[in-house]
PDB file of C-alpha atoms and ligand atoms in Angstrom:
ATOM      1  CA  UNK A   5       0.000   0.000   0.000  1.00 88.00           C
ATOM      2  CA  UNK A   6       1.390   3.442  -0.890  1.00 96.00           C
ATOM      3  CA  UNK A   7       1.792   5.934   1.934  1.00 98.00           C
ATOM      4  CA  UNK A   8      -0.791   8.720   1.886  1.00 98.00           C
ATOM      5  CA  UNK A   9      -0.325  12.120   3.526  1.00 98.00           C
ATOM      6  CA  UNK A  10      -3.218  14.567   3.269  1.00 98.00           C
ATOM      7  CA  UNK A  11      -2.912  18.350   3.355  1.00 98.00           C
ATOM      8  CA  UNK A  12      -6.206  20.241   3.604  1.00 97.00           C
ATOM      9  CA  UNK A  13      -6.868  23.900   4.165  1.00 95.00           C
ATOM     10  CA  UNK A  14      -8.578  27.053   2.949  1.00 92.00           C
ATOM     11  CA  UNK A  15      -7.699  28.866  -0.284  1.00 84.00           C
ATOM     12  CA  UNK A  16      -4.555  30.929  -0.005  1.00 85.00           C
ATOM     13  CA  UNK A  17      -3.090  28.879   2.832  1.00 92.00           C
ATOM     14  CA  UNK A  18      -0.153  27.960   0.563  1.00 90.00           C
ATOM     15  CA  UNK A  19      -0.998  24.252   0.576  1.00 94.00           C
ATOM     16  CA  UNK A  20      -0.529  23.884  -3.193  1.00 93.00           C
ATOM     17  CA  UNK A  21       3.067  25.090  -3.107  1.00 94.00           C
ATOM     18  CA  UNK A  22       3.817  23.238   0.117  1.00 97.00           C
ATOM     19  CA  UNK A  23       2.302  19.961  -1.149  1.00 98.00           C
ATOM     20  CA  UNK A  24       4.242  19.987  -4.422  1.00 95.00           C
ATOM     21  CA  UNK A  25       7.522  20.798  -2.659  1.00 97.00           C
ATOM     22  CA  UNK A  26       7.021  18.132  -0.001  1.00 98.00           C
ATOM     23  CA  UNK A  27       6.120  15.572  -2.700  1.00 98.00           C
ATOM     24  CA  UNK A  28       9.256  16.470  -4.686  1.00 97.00           C
ATOM     25  CA  UNK A  29      11.455  16.119  -1.597  1.00 98.00           C
ATOM     26  CA  UNK A  30      10.032  12.667  -0.833  1.00 98.00           C
ATOM     27  CA  UNK A  31       9.909  11.540  -4.477  1.00 97.00           C
ATOM     28  CA  UNK A  32       6.156  10.971  -4.154  1.00 97.00           C
ATOM     29  CA  UNK A  33       3.192  11.834  -6.366  1.00 95.00           C
ATOM     30  CA  UNK A  34       1.197  14.974  -5.669  1.00 95.00           C
ATOM     31  CA  UNK A  35      -2.568  15.173  -6.124  1.00 96.00           C
ATOM     32  CA  UNK A  36      -3.872  18.721  -6.626  1.00 95.00           C
ATOM     33  CA  UNK A  37      -7.556  17.911  -6.136  1.00 96.00           C
ATOM     34  CA  UNK A  38      -8.638  21.549  -6.541  1.00 95.00           C
ATOM     35  CA  UNK A  39      -7.391  21.324 -10.135  1.00 95.00           C
ATOM     36  CA  UNK A  40      -9.982  18.594 -10.787  1.00 96.00           C
ATOM     37  CA  UNK A  41     -12.833  20.858  -9.656  1.00 96.00           C
ATOM     38  CA  UNK A  42     -11.339  23.709 -11.660  1.00 96.00           C
ATOM     39  CA  UNK A  43     -11.172  21.398 -14.707  1.00 96.00           C
ATOM     40  CA  UNK A  44     -14.839  20.445 -14.403  1.00 96.00           C
ATOM     41  CA  UNK A  45     -15.687  24.160 -14.136  1.00 95.00           C
ATOM     42  CA  UNK A  46     -13.666  25.033 -17.212  1.00 95.00           C
ATOM     43  CA  UNK A  47     -14.896  22.060 -19.231  1.00 94.00           C
ATOM     44  CA  UNK A  48     -18.514  22.962 -18.354  1.00 94.00           C
ATOM     45  CA  UNK A  49     -17.977  26.534 -19.438  1.00 92.00           C
ATOM     46  CA  UNK A  50     -16.378  25.450 -22.716  1.00 91.00           C
ATOM     47  CA  UNK A  51     -19.182  22.952 -23.391  1.00 92.00           C
ATOM     48  CA  UNK A  52     -21.858  25.533 -22.559  1.00 94.00           C
ATOM     49  CA  UNK A  53     -23.291  23.499 -19.650  1.00 95.00           C
ATOM     50  CA  UNK A  54     -25.366  25.506 -17.180  1.00 93.00           C
ATOM     51  CA  UNK A  55     -24.044  25.548 -13.560  1.00 90.00           C
ATOM     52  CA  UNK A  56     -27.304  23.966 -12.360  1.00 92.00           C
ATOM     53  CA  UNK A  57     -27.493  21.153 -14.948  1.00 96.00           C
ATOM     54  CA  UNK A  58     -26.446  18.451 -12.478  1.00 97.00           C
ATOM     55  CA  UNK A  59     -26.813  15.365 -14.756  1.00 97.00           C
ATOM     56  CA  UNK A  60     -24.703  17.019 -17.487  1.00 97.00           C
ATOM     57  CA  UNK A  61     -22.045  18.091 -14.954  1.00 97.00           C
ATOM     58  CA  UNK A  62     -21.972  14.588 -13.516  1.00 97.00           C
ATOM     59  CA  UNK A  63     -21.463  13.068 -16.982  1.00 97.00           C
ATOM     60  CA  UNK A  64     -18.756  15.595 -17.674  1.00 96.00           C
ATOM     61  CA  UNK A  65     -16.895  14.753 -14.446  1.00 96.00           C
ATOM     62  CA  UNK A  66     -17.153  11.031 -15.234  1.00 95.00           C
ATOM     63  CA  UNK A  67     -15.917  11.232 -18.813  1.00 94.00           C
ATOM     64  CA  UNK A  68     -13.501  14.129 -18.571  1.00 92.00           C
ATOM     65  CA  UNK A  69     -10.191  13.493 -20.353  1.00 92.00           C
ATOM     66  CA  UNK A  70      -7.841  15.057 -17.794  1.00 91.00           C
ATOM     67  CA  UNK A  71      -4.116  14.372 -17.699  1.00 91.00           C
ATOM     68  CA  UNK A  72      -1.557  15.690 -15.190  1.00 90.00           C
ATOM     69  CA  UNK A  73       1.973  15.581 -16.568  1.00 89.00           C
ATOM     70  CA  UNK A  74       5.241  17.323 -15.590  1.00 86.00           C
ATOM     71  CA  UNK A  75       3.468  20.065 -13.642  1.00 86.00           C
ATOM     72  CA  UNK A  76       1.021  20.718 -16.496  1.00 93.00           C
ATOM     73  CA  UNK A  77      -2.686  19.951 -16.727  1.00 95.00           C
ATOM     74  CA  UNK A  78      -4.320  18.865 -19.992  1.00 95.00           C
ATOM     75  CA  UNK A  79      -7.994  18.775 -20.886  1.00 95.00           C
ATOM     76  CA  UNK A  80      -8.757  16.914 -24.142  1.00 93.00           C
ATOM     77  CA  UNK A  81      -5.015  17.151 -24.900  1.00 95.00           C
ATOM     78  CA  UNK A  82      -5.047  20.952 -24.587  1.00 96.00           C
ATOM     79  CA  UNK A  83      -2.740  22.554 -22.000  1.00 97.00           C
ATOM     80  CA  UNK A  84      -5.057  24.369 -19.559  1.00 97.00           C
ATOM     81  CA  UNK A  85      -2.507  24.881 -16.739  1.00 95.00           C
ATOM     82  CA  UNK A  86      -2.964  28.680 -16.777  1.00 92.00           C
ATOM     83  CA  UNK A  87      -6.632  28.711 -17.807  1.00 94.00           C
ATOM     84  CA  UNK A  88      -7.727  26.851 -14.641  1.00 95.00           C
ATOM     85  CA  UNK A  89      -5.845  29.285 -12.339  1.00 88.00           C
ATOM     86  CA  UNK A  90      -7.954  32.392 -12.901  1.00 84.00           C
ATOM     87  CA  UNK A  91     -10.232  33.792 -10.149  1.00 78.00           C
ATOM     88  CA  UNK A  92     -13.172  33.042 -12.450  1.00 84.00           C
ATOM     89  CA  UNK A  93     -12.187  29.354 -12.707  1.00 88.00           C
ATOM     90  CA  UNK A  94     -11.679  29.218  -8.917  1.00 84.00           C
ATOM     91  CA  UNK A  95     -15.137  30.574  -8.253  1.00 83.00           C
ATOM     92  CA  UNK A  96     -16.717  28.220 -10.804  1.00 89.00           C
ATOM     93  CA  UNK A  97     -14.848  25.336  -9.130  1.00 92.00           C
ATOM     94  CA  UNK A  98     -16.076  26.326  -5.685  1.00 86.00           C
ATOM     95  CA  UNK A  99     -19.703  26.321  -6.902  1.00 88.00           C
ATOM     96  CA  UNK A 100     -19.391  23.026  -8.770  1.00 93.00           C
ATOM     97  CA  UNK A 101     -17.666  21.487  -5.745  1.00 92.00           C
ATOM     98  CA  UNK A 102     -20.888  21.908  -3.755  1.00 91.00           C
ATOM     99  CA  UNK A 103     -22.680  19.347  -5.989  1.00 95.00           C
ATOM    100  CA  UNK A 104     -22.527  15.889  -4.322  1.00 96.00           C
ATOM    101  CA  UNK A 105     -22.928  13.978  -7.624  1.00 97.00           C
ATOM    102  CA  UNK A 106     -19.873  15.723  -9.066  1.00 97.00           C
ATOM    103  CA  UNK A 107     -17.828  14.997  -5.917  1.00 96.00           C
ATOM    104  CA  UNK A 108     -18.822  11.324  -6.106  1.00 97.00           C
ATOM    105  CA  UNK A 109     -17.679  11.060  -9.717  1.00 97.00           C
ATOM    106  CA  UNK A 110     -14.241  12.369  -8.787  1.00 97.00           C
ATOM    107  CA  UNK A 111     -13.726  10.030  -5.803  1.00 97.00           C
ATOM    108  CA  UNK A 112     -12.438   6.945  -7.643  1.00 93.00           C
ATOM    109  CA  UNK A 113     -10.194   9.070  -9.838  1.00 93.00           C
ATOM    110  CA  UNK A 114      -8.579  10.666  -6.776  1.00 96.00           C
ATOM    111  CA  UNK A 115      -8.136   7.387  -4.917  1.00 97.00           C
ATOM    112  CA  UNK A 116      -6.613   5.791  -7.995  1.00 95.00           C
ATOM    113  CA  UNK A 117      -3.939   8.459  -8.030  1.00 94.00           C
ATOM    114  CA  UNK A 118      -2.129   6.922  -5.034  1.00 95.00           C
ATOM    115  CA  UNK A 119       0.975   4.997  -6.167  1.00 95.00           C
ATOM    116  CA  UNK A 120       4.062   3.549  -4.541  1.00 96.00           C
ATOM    117  CA  UNK A 121       5.974   4.828  -2.708  1.00 97.00           C
ATOM    118  CA  UNK A 122       3.518   7.521  -1.661  1.00 98.00           C
ATOM    119  CA  UNK A 123       1.083  10.346  -2.333  1.00 98.00           C
ATOM    120  CA  UNK A 124       0.682  13.870  -1.008  1.00 98.00           C
ATOM    121  CA  UNK A 125      -3.022  14.644  -1.488  1.00 98.00           C
ATOM    122  CA  UNK A 126      -3.956  18.291  -1.234  1.00 98.00           C
ATOM    123  CA  UNK A 127      -7.411  19.896  -1.086  1.00 96.00           C
ATOM    124  CA  UNK A 128     -10.362  20.460   1.256  1.00 94.00           C
ATOM    125  CA  UNK A 129     -11.595  16.947   2.064  1.00 95.00           C
ATOM    126  CA  UNK A 130      -8.537  14.749   1.508  1.00 98.00           C
ATOM    127  CA  UNK A 131      -8.288  13.656   5.157  1.00 97.00           C
ATOM    128  CA  UNK A 132     -12.020  13.665   5.897  1.00 96.00           C
ATOM    129  CA  UNK A 133     -13.582  11.978   2.824  1.00 96.00           C
ATOM    130  CA  UNK A 134     -11.214  10.895   0.060  1.00 98.00           C
ATOM    131  CA  UNK A 135      -8.464   9.277   2.161  1.00 98.00           C
ATOM    132  CA  UNK A 136     -10.014   8.758   5.610  1.00 97.00           C
ATOM    133  CA  UNK A 137      -7.379   6.079   6.377  1.00 97.00           C
ATOM    134  CA  UNK A 138      -4.374   8.257   5.497  1.00 98.00           C
ATOM    135  CA  UNK A 139      -1.474   7.722   7.903  1.00 97.00           C
ATOM    136  CA  UNK A 140      -0.736  11.423   8.286  1.00 98.00           C
ATOM    137  CA  UNK A 141      -3.222  14.282   8.056  1.00 98.00           C
ATOM    138  CA  UNK A 142      -2.310  17.951   8.053  1.00 98.00           C
ATOM    139  CA  UNK A 143      -4.561  21.000   8.152  1.00 97.00           C
ATOM    140  CA  UNK A 144      -2.705  24.024   6.860  1.00 97.00           C
ATOM    141  CA  UNK A 145      -4.189  27.410   7.541  1.00 95.00           C
ATOM    142  CA  UNK A 146      -3.292  31.103   7.901  1.00 95.00           C
ATOM    143  CA  UNK A 147      -5.212  34.175   8.994  1.00 95.00           C
ATOM    144  CA  UNK A 148      -7.554  35.695   6.362  1.00 93.00           C
ATOM    145  CA  UNK A 149      -5.437  38.882   6.330  1.00 95.00           C
ATOM    146  CA  UNK A 150      -2.226  36.945   5.684  1.00 95.00           C
ATOM    147  CA  UNK A 151      -3.889  34.915   2.916  1.00 95.00           C
ATOM    148  CA  UNK A 152      -5.224  38.097   1.324  1.00 94.00           C
ATOM    149  CA  UNK A 153      -1.761  39.698   1.525  1.00 94.00           C
ATOM    150  CA  UNK A 154      -0.126  36.697  -0.200  1.00 91.00           C
ATOM    151  CA  UNK A 155      -2.753  36.774  -2.929  1.00 88.00           C
ATOM    152  CA  UNK A 156      -2.368  40.554  -3.276  1.00 92.00           C
ATOM    153  CA  UNK A 157       1.392  40.190  -3.859  1.00 91.00           C
ATOM    154  CA  UNK A 158       0.903  37.386  -6.413  1.00 85.00           C
ATOM    155  CA  UNK A 159      -1.713  39.307  -8.381  1.00 84.00           C
ATOM    156  CA  UNK A 160       0.222  42.599  -8.284  1.00 91.00           C
ATOM    157  CA  UNK A 161       3.293  40.800  -9.617  1.00 90.00           C
ATOM    158  CA  UNK A 162       1.172  39.570 -12.508  1.00 84.00           C
ATOM    159  CA  UNK A 163       0.083  43.156 -13.174  1.00 89.00           C
ATOM    160  CA  UNK A 164      -3.529  42.855 -11.934  1.00 84.00           C
ATOM    161  CA  UNK A 165      -5.151  45.865 -10.338  1.00 89.00           C
ATOM    162  CA  UNK A 166      -6.656  44.611  -7.057  1.00 89.00           C
ATOM    163  CA  UNK A 167      -7.316  45.999  -3.586  1.00 94.00           C
ATOM    164  CA  UNK A 168      -6.826  44.314  -0.211  1.00 96.00           C
ATOM    165  CA  UNK A 169     -10.466  45.052   0.651  1.00 96.00           C
ATOM    166  CA  UNK A 170     -11.798  43.205  -2.392  1.00 94.00           C
ATOM    167  CA  UNK A 171      -9.460  40.251  -1.772  1.00 92.00           C
ATOM    168  CA  UNK A 172     -10.444  40.035   1.901  1.00 94.00           C
ATOM    169  CA  UNK A 173     -14.072  40.022   0.795  1.00 94.00           C
ATOM    170  CA  UNK A 174     -13.483  37.266  -1.772  1.00 89.00           C
ATOM    171  CA  UNK A 175     -11.568  35.130   0.718  1.00 90.00           C
ATOM    172  CA  UNK A 176     -14.342  35.471   3.298  1.00 92.00           C
ATOM    173  CA  UNK A 177     -16.931  34.525   0.682  1.00 89.00           C
ATOM    174  CA  UNK A 178     -14.974  31.466  -0.559  1.00 85.00           C
ATOM    175  CA  UNK A 179     -14.246  30.316   3.038  1.00 90.00           C
ATOM    176  CA  UNK A 180     -17.923  30.589   3.863  1.00 91.00           C
ATOM    177  CA  UNK A 181     -19.000  28.576   0.814  1.00 89.00           C
ATOM    178  CA  UNK A 182     -16.336  25.892   1.345  1.00 86.00           C
ATOM    179  CA  UNK A 183     -16.902  25.485   5.102  1.00 91.00           C
ATOM    180  CA  UNK A 184     -20.685  25.722   5.194  1.00 92.00           C
ATOM    181  CA  UNK A 185     -21.592  23.440   2.284  1.00 90.00           C
ATOM    182  CA  UNK A 186     -23.527  20.295   3.131  1.00 90.00           C
ATOM    183  CA  UNK A 187     -21.142  17.778   1.517  1.00 91.00           C
ATOM    184  CA  UNK A 188     -17.470  17.386   2.385  1.00 89.00           C
ATOM    185  CA  UNK A 189     -17.150  20.817   3.996  1.00 91.00           C
ATOM    186  CA  UNK A 190     -13.714  22.216   4.721  1.00 91.00           C
ATOM    187  CA  UNK A 191     -12.740  21.216   8.261  1.00 92.00           C
ATOM    188  CA  UNK A 192      -9.742  19.571   9.937  1.00 95.00           C
ATOM    189  CA  UNK A 193      -9.883  15.747   9.913  1.00 96.00           C
ATOM    190  CA  UNK A 194      -9.966  14.006  13.282  1.00 96.00           C
ATOM    191  CA  UNK A 195      -6.387  13.753  14.512  1.00 95.00           C
ATOM    192  CA  UNK A 196      -5.043  16.250  11.958  1.00 98.00           C
ATOM    193  CA  UNK A 197      -1.914  18.217  12.763  1.00 98.00           C
ATOM    194  CA  UNK A 198      -3.062  21.846  12.547  1.00 97.00           C
ATOM    195  CA  UNK A 199      -0.378  24.147  11.236  1.00 97.00           C
ATOM    196  CA  UNK A 200      -0.999  27.901  11.169  1.00 96.00           C
ATOM    197  CA  UNK A 201       1.477  29.321   8.678  1.00 95.00           C
ATOM    198  CA  UNK A 202       0.797  32.993   9.501  1.00 94.00           C
ATOM    199  CA  UNK A 203       4.159  34.737   9.697  1.00 93.00           C
ATOM    200  CA  UNK A 204       6.060  31.741   8.294  1.00 95.00           C
ATOM    201  CA  UNK A 205       7.695  31.606   4.874  1.00 93.00           C
ATOM    202  CA  UNK A 206       7.160  28.675   2.552  1.00 94.00           C
ATOM    203  CA  UNK A 207      10.545  27.039   3.349  1.00 97.00           C
ATOM    204  CA  UNK A 208       9.680  26.956   7.045  1.00 97.00           C
ATOM    205  CA  UNK A 209       6.283  25.413   6.355  1.00 97.00           C
ATOM    206  CA  UNK A 210       7.805  22.734   4.098  1.00 98.00           C
ATOM    207  CA  UNK A 211      10.340  21.822   6.814  1.00 98.00           C
ATOM    208  CA  UNK A 212       7.633  21.671   9.496  1.00 98.00           C
ATOM    209  CA  UNK A 213       5.471  19.409   7.341  1.00 98.00           C
ATOM    210  CA  UNK A 214       8.403  17.122   6.452  1.00 98.00           C
ATOM    211  CA  UNK A 215       9.424  16.908  10.121  1.00 98.00           C
ATOM    212  CA  UNK A 216       5.887  15.908  11.057  1.00 98.00           C
ATOM    213  CA  UNK A 217       5.690  13.285   8.288  1.00 98.00           C
ATOM    214  CA  UNK A 218       9.036  11.765   9.315  1.00 97.00           C
ATOM    215  CA  UNK A 219       8.033  11.732  12.957  1.00 97.00           C
ATOM    216  CA  UNK A 220       4.914   9.733  12.055  1.00 97.00           C
ATOM    217  CA  UNK A 221       6.556   7.598   9.351  1.00 97.00           C
ATOM    218  CA  UNK A 222      10.150   7.042  10.475  1.00 94.00           C
ATOM    219  CA  UNK A 223      10.945   4.799   7.487  1.00 90.00           C
ATOM    220  CA  UNK A 224      10.302   7.613   4.994  1.00 92.00           C
TER     221      UNK A 224
HETATM  222  O1   DC B 320      -7.622  24.549  -3.972  1.00 90.01           O
HETATM  223  P1   DC B 320      -8.274  25.302  -5.095  1.00 90.01           P
HETATM  224  O2   DC B 320      -8.424  26.780  -4.818  1.00 90.01           O
HETATM  225  O3   DC B 320      -7.640  25.055  -6.416  1.00 90.01           O
HETATM  226  O4   DC B 320      -9.772  24.721  -5.186  1.00 90.01           O
HETATM  227  C1   DC B 320     -10.762  25.305  -6.002  1.00 90.01           C
HETATM  228  C2   DC B 320     -12.143  25.012  -5.419  1.00 90.01           C
HETATM  229  O5   DC B 320     -12.422  23.614  -5.504  1.00 90.01           O
HETATM  230  C3   DC B 320     -12.301  25.383  -3.957  1.00 90.01           C
HETATM  231  O6   DC B 320     -12.912  26.640  -3.784  1.00 90.01           O
HETATM  232  C4   DC B 320     -13.165  24.310  -3.368  1.00 90.01           C
HETATM  233  C5   DC B 320     -13.077  23.165  -4.328  1.00 90.01           C
HETATM  234  N1   DC B 320     -12.360  21.999  -3.791  1.00 90.01           N
HETATM  235  C6   DC B 320     -13.085  21.073  -3.089  1.00 90.01           C
HETATM  236  O7   DC B 320     -14.276  21.288  -2.864  1.00 90.01           O
HETATM  237  N2   DC B 320     -12.494  19.940  -2.636  1.00 90.01           N
HETATM  238  C7   DC B 320     -11.200  19.710  -2.845  1.00 90.01           C
HETATM  239  N3   DC B 320     -10.658  18.590  -2.390  1.00 90.01           N
HETATM  240  C8   DC B 320     -10.412  20.668  -3.543  1.00 90.01           C
HETATM  241  C9   DC B 320     -11.028  21.810  -4.000  1.00 90.01           C
END
């Protein structure tokens, strides 16, 4: 059985960067589950499927031709790595992620992603729903202000004109939708190691996560 380490947390907590760096250090696979929801959102938009057409969204999630390779994401053989990262795609993903039938369709795909020697699975419900038997569970968070500041820096660097107020508002809205939804809401798994990364840089967080994994799995 491959090792599975889950990293869940709210948007902007840095879990994507941390998960891919930890996976690279261990030589493990990395599952970016948010990308799957973003892909369904993008594919629905491109196919002209309405956000409330549940049967069509379910079919789409089941039959979607998604490939993750060398840090890139492909949909129907088209590189959509950048297209799924926009705020618009994130919001579409968050709405689609509230549909239980879509979540169910993505379960087997996510579980099948675990391979020897191990998997770092990153998202909102990795430790609670997708990999409830994972050996190590981490909940990575940071204060809303810190998450908004990180996002502000990223977007400014890309030349976007944003304000802290609007970002704080968006983060609050996304947190609310992700934590209050009926299925697989964002919450720490039982027994999760809760790591608040406020005031820490990404190197420190990676080291803390690796130290925790090695403490729990001494053979790794
Ligand atoms: O991590 P992210 O920002 O790429 O995720 C985009 C959206 O997908 C997020 O707002 C909630 C949803 N999501 C989810 O419901 N479950 C997951 N395991 C991962 C993401």
